[in-house]
Short mmCIF file of C-alpha atoms in Angstrom, two decimals:
data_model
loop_
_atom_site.label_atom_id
_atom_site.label_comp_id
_atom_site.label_asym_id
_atom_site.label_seq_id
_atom_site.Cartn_x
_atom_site.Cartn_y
_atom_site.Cartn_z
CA UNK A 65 272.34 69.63 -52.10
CA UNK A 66 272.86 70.18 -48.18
CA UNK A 67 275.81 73.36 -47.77
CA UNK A 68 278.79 72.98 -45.92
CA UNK A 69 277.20 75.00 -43.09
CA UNK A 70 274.01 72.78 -42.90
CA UNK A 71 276.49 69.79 -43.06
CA UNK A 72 277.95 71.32 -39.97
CA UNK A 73 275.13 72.36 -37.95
CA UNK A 74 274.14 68.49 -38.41
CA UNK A 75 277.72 67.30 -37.00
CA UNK A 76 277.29 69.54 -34.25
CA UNK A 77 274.23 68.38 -33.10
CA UNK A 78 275.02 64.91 -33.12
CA UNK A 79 278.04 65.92 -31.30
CA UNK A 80 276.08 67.42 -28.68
CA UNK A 81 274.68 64.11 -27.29
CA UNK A 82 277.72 63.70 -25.20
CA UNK A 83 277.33 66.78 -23.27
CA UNK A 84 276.41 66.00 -19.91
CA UNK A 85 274.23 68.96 -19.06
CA UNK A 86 271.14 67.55 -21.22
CA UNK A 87 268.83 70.93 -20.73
CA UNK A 88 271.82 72.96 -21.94
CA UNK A 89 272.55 70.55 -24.85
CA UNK A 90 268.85 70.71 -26.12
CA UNK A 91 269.17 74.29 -25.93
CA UNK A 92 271.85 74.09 -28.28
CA UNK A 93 270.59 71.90 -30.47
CA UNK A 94 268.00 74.48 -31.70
CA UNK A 95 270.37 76.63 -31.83
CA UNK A 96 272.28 74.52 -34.14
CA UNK A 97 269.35 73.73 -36.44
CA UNK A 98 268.54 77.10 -36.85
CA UNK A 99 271.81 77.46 -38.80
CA UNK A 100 270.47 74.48 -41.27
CA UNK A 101 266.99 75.13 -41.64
CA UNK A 102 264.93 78.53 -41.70
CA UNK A 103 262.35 79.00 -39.21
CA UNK A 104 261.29 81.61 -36.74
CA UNK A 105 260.02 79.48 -33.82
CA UNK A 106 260.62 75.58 -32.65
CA UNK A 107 260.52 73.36 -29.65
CA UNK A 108 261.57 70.25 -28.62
CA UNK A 109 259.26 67.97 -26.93
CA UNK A 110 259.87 65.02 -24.63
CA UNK A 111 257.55 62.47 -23.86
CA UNK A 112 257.26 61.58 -20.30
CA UNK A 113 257.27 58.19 -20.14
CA UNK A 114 255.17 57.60 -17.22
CA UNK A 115 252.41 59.95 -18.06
CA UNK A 116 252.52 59.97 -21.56
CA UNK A 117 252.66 63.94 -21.77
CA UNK A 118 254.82 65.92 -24.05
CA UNK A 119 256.52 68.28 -22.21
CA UNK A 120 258.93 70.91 -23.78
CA UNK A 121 262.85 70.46 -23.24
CA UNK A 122 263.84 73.77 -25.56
CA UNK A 123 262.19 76.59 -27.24
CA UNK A 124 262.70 79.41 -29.42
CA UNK A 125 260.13 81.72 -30.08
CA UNK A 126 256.72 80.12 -29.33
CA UNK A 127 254.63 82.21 -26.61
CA UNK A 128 253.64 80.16 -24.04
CA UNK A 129 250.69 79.45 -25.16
CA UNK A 130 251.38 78.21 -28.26
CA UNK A 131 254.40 75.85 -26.70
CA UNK A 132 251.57 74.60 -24.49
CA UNK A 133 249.02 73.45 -27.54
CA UNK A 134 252.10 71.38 -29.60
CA UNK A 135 252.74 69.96 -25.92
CA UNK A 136 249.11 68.83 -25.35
CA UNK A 137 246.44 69.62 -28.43
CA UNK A 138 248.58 68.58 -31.45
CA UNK A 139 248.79 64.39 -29.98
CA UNK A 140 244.67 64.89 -30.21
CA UNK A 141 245.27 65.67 -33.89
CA UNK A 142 245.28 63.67 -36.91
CA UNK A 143 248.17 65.17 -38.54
CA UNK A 144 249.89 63.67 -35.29
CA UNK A 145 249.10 59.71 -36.25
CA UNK A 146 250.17 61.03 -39.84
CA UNK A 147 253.51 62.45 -38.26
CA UNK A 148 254.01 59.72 -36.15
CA UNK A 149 253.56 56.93 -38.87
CA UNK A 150 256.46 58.81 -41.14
CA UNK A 151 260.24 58.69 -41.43
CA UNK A 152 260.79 61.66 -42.94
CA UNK A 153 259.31 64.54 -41.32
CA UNK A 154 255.59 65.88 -43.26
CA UNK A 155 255.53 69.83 -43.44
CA UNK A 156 252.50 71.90 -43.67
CA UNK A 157 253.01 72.51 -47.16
CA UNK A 158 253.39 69.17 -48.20
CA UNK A 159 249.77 68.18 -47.27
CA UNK A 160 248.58 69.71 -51.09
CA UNK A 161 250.49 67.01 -53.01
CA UNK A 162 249.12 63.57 -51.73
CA UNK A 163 246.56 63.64 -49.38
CA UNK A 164 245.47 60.36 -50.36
CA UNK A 165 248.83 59.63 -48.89
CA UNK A 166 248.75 62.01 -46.16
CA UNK A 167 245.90 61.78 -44.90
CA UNK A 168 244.17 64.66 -43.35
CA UNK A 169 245.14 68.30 -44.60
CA UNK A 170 246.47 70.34 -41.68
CA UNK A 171 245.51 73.02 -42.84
CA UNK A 172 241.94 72.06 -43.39
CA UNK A 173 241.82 71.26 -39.25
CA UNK A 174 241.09 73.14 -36.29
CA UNK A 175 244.47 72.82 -35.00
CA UNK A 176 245.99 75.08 -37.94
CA UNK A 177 242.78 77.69 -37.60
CA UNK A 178 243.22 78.26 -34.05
CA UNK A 179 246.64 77.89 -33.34
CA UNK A 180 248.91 77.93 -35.75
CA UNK A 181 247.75 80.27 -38.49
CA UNK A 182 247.00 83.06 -35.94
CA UNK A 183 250.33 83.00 -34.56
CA UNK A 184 251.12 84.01 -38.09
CA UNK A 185 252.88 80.87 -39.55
CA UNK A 186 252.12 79.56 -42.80
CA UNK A 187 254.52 76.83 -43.32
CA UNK A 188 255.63 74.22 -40.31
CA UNK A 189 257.52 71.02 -39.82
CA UNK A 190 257.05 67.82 -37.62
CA UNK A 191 260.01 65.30 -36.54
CA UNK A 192 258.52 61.86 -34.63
CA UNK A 193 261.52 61.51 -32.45
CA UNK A 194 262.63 57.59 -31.62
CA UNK A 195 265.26 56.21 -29.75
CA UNK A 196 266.02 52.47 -29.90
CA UNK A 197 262.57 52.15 -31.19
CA UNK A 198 260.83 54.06 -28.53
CA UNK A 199 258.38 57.44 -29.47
CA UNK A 200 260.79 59.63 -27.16
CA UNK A 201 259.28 63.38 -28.15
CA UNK A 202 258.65 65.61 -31.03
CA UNK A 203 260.29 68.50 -32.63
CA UNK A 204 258.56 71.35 -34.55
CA UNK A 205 259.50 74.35 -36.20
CA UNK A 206 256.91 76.79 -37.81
CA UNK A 207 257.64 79.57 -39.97
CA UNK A 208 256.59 82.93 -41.18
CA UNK A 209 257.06 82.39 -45.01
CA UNK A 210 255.24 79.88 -46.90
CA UNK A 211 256.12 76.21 -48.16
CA UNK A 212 259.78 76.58 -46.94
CA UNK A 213 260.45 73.16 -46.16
CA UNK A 214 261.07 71.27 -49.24
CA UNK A 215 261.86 67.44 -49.77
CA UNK A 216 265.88 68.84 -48.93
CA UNK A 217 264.88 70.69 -45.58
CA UNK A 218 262.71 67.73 -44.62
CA UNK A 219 265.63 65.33 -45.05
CA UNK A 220 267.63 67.05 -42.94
CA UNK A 221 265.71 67.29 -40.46
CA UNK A 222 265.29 63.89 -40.28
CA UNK A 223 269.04 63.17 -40.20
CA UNK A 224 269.33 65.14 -37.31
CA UNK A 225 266.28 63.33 -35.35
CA UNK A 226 268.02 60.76 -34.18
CA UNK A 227 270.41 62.68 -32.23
CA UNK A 228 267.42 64.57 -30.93
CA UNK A 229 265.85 61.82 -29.76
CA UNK A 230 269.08 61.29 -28.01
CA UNK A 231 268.63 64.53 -26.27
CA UNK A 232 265.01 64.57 -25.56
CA UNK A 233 264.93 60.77 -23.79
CA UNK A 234 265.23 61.52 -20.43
CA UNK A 235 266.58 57.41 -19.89
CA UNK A 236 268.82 57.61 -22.50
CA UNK A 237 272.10 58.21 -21.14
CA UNK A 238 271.03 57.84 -17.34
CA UNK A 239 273.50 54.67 -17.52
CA UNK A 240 276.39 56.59 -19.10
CA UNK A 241 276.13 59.60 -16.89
CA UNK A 242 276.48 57.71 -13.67
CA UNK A 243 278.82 54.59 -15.29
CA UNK A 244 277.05 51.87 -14.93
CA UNK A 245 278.82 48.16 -15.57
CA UNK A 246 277.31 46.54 -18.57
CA UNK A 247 275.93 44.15 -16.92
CA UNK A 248 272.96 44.00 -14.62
CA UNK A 249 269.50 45.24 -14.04
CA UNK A 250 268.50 49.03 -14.10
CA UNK A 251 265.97 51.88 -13.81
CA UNK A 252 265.04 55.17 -12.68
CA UNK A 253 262.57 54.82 -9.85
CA UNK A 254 260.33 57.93 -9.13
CA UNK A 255 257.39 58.31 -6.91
CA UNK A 256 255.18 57.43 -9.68
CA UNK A 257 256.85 54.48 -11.12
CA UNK A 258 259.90 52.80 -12.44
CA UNK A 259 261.27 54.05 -16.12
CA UNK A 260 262.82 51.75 -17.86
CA UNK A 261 266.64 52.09 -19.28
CA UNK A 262 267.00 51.49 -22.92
CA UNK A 263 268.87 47.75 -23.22
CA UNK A 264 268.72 46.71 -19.74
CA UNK A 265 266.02 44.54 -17.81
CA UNK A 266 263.71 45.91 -15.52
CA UNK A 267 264.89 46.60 -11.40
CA UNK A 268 263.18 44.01 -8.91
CA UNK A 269 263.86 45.26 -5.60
CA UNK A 270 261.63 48.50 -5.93
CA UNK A 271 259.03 46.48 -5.73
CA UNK A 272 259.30 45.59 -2.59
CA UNK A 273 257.66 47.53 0.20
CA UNK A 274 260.48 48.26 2.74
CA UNK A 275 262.78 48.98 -0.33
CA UNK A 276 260.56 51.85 -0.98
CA UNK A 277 260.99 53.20 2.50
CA UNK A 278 264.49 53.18 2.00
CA UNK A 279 264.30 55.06 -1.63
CA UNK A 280 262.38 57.86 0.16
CA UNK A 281 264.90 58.02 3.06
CA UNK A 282 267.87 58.00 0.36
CA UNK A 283 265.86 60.74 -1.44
CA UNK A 284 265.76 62.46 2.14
CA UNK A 285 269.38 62.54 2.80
CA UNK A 286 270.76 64.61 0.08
CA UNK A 287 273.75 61.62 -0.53
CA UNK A 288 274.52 60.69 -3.99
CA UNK A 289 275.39 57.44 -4.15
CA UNK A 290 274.48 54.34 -1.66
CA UNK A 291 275.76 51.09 -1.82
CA UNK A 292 273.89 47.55 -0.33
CA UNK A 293 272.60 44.23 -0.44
CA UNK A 294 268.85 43.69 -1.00
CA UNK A 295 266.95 40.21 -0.73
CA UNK A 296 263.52 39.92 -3.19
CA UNK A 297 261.58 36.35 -2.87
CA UNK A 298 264.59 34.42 -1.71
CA UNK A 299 267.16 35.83 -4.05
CA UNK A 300 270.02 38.39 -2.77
CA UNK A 301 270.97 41.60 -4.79
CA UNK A 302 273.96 44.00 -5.08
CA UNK A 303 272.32 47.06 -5.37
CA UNK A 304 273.54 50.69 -5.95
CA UNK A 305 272.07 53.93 -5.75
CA UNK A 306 272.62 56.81 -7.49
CA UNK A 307 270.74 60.05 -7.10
CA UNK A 308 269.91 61.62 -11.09
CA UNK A 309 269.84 65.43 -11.17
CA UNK A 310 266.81 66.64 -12.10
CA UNK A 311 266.17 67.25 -15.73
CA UNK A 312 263.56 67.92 -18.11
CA UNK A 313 260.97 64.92 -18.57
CA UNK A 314 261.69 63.23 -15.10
CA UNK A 315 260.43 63.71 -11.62
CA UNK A 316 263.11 65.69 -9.14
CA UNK A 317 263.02 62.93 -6.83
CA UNK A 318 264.17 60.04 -9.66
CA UNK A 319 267.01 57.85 -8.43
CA UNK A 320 268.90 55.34 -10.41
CA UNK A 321 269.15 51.93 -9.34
CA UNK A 322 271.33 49.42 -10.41
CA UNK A 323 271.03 45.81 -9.36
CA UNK A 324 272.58 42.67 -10.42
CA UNK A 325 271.74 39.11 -8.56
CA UNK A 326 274.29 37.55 -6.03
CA UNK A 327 275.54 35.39 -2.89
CA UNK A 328 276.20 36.90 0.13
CA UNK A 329 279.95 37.81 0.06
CA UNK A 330 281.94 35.73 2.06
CA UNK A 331 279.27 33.21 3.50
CA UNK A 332 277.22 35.81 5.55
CA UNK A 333 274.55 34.83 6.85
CA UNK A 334 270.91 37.23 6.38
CA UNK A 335 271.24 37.64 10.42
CA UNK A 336 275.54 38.30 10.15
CA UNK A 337 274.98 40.62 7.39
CA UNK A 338 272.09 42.17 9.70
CA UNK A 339 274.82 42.62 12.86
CA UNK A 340 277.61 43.89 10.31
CA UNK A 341 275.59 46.52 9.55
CA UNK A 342 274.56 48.01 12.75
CA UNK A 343 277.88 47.46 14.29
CA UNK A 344 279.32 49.79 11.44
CA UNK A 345 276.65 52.22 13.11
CA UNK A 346 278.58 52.37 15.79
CA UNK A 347 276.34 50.36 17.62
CA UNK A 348 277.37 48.12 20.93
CA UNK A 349 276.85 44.83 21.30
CA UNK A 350 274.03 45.27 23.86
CA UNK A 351 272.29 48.04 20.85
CA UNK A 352 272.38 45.36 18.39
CA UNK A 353 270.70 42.82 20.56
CA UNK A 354 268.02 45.18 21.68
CA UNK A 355 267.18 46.34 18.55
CA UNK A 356 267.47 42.44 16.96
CA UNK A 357 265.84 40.59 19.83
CA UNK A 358 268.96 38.61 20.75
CA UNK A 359 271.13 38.32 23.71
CA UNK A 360 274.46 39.88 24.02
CA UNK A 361 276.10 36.60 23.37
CA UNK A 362 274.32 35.47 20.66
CA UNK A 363 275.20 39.18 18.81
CA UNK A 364 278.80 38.31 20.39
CA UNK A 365 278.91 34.66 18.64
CA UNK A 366 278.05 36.71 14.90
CA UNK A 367 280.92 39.12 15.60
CA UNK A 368 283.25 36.22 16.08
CA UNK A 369 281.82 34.21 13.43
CA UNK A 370 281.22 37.17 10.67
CA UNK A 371 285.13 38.32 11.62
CA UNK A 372 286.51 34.51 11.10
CA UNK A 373 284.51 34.55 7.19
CA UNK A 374 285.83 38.19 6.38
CA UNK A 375 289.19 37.45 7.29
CA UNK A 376 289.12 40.83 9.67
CA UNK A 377 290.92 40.96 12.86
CA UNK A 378 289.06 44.01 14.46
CA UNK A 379 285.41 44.71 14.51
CA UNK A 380 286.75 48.55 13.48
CA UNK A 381 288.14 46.52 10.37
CA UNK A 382 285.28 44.66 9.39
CA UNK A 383 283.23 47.97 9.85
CA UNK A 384 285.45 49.47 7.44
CA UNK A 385 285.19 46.25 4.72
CA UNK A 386 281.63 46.61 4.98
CA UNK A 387 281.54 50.22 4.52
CA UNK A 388 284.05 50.17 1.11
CA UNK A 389 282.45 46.85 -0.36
CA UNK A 390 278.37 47.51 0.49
CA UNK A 391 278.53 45.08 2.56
CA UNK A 392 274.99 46.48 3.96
CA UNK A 393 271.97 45.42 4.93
CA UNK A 394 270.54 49.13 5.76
CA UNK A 395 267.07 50.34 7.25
CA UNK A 396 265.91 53.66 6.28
CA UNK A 397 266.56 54.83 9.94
CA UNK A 398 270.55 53.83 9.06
CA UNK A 399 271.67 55.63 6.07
CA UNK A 400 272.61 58.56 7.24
CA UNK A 401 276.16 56.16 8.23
CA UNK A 402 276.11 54.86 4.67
CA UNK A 403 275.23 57.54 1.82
CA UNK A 404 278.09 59.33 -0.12
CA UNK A 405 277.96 62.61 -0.28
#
């Protein structure tokens, strides 16, 4: 039966998913567990979901070394597809009762002869850690005494896991943390790829080549938070930008975009939308056809005719609609106007 200080420890960790410093919170979390369950060294693994990789969020008392083997040799393990396949949690010790069951004895395998047992731990314990039915990360814990985690301390464990998960998924809360509408597209785009958030649909417009340019120059800036409108094969999208801090399990250069489809606001047209946005640049009349290819009176006609759909009676006004609604059309040579800092 689970003590009232176990029971605790438990509500403590699942209260610690609403922390927003995640590398602080997974800190914790071990922390916490090691006031439920007895061991004398864990870590808690995330998997990076472009790579594939574990990589280690917390950690108490592994050496290096041994953190680096659960992050990278236990996966090429057997007891790994056994782990994975389980709900509750298998422990070292466990592998003597079924190993029909089981599978593979751990301790039978290289993995326990070169690793584990000379690091001095005879008994050990292995959480699969999911979140909305996603392999997220592991969590271990190894100990000095032998077969200390019984059916009880397994259980526990795996009560706990989901909130783990929780903490070890670096998309989990991405959303959340930078409050996101319910609705709409969203990801977190790195240099390497696009990571998909849990529940929504997957981004369009960083696929698109000139889109990238801009991610790079947002990434450039420093800003935190950028706010346009994107076309992708025909179709226009509001799209926001929010720079994620850097965390555990993602890239320092991830950014979070949001996207949801829409018409141009007010009637714009692609080319008024194009002159709205330099002339909240600052630029003249004369810039804006230069740098378009038009003639002063044709960039004159889209002032008049952009000011007459926005209601605005000043070009300084209609700068500053565009600038509090996104009404943007940026290049990556612009932002530096545009960005929130």
């Amino acid at each position: 039966m689970l003590s009232h200080h176990q029971l605790a420890a438990a509500t403590r960790i699942g209260m610690l998913t609403r922390e927003r410093d995640t590398a602080s919170a997974c800190d914790e979390a071990l922390r916490e567990l090691a006031r439920a369950l007895p061991f004398d060294a864990a870590t808690l693994l995330a998997l990076d979901p472009l790579t594939g990789a574990h990589v280690q969020v917390a950690g108490i008392g592994y050496t290096a070394e041994i953190s680096r083997a659960l992050a990278a040799e236990f996966v090429t393990t057997p007891w790994y597809l056994n782990v994975v396949g389980r709900e509750l949690p298998p422990s070292i010790s466990e592998d003597s009762e079924d190993p029909v069951e089981l599978g593979p004895r751990f301790r039978q395998g290289w993995f326990y002869a070169e690793r584990v047992r000379p690091a001095g731990f005879r008994d050990g314990v292995t959480g699969a850690l999911r979140h909305r039915d996603r392999l997220v990360g592991l969590v271990h814990l190894n100990t000095e005494s032998a077969d200390a985690y019984d059916i009880e301390a397994r259980r526990l464990l795996a009560s706990v896991i989901p909130a783990l998960a929780v903490l070890a998924d670096p998309a989990a809360r991405a959303g959340e943390l930078h409050g996101l509408p319910e609705l709409g597209a969203a990801g977190l785009v790195t240099a390497d790829g696009t990571i998909d958030l849990p529940g929504r649909e997957r981004v369009r417009v960083p696929g698109d080549a000139d889109f990238q340019s801009l991610l790079r120059a947002f990434t450039d800036t420093g800003g935190h938070r950028l706010r346009l409108l994107w076309p992708v094969d025909g179709v226009w999208y509001r799209v926001t930008l929010h720079r994620h801090r850097a965390e555990a399990g993602l890239p320092a250069d991830a950014v979070l975009v949001h996207e949801t489809p829409t018409e141009l606001p007010y009637g714009l047209s692609p080319r008024e939308l194009e002159v709205l946005t330099r002339a909240a640049t600052g630029q003249t009349n004369r810039a804006i056809a230069q740098a378009l290819f038009l003639s002063p009176r044709t960039v004159h006609s889209h002032i008049e005719h952009l000011l007459r759909k926005t209601g605005a009676t000043s070009r300084a006004e209609a700068t500053a609609l565009a600038l509090r609604d996104g009404l943007l059309r940026p290049g990556a040579d612009d932002l530096g106007f545009f960005v929130e800092r």
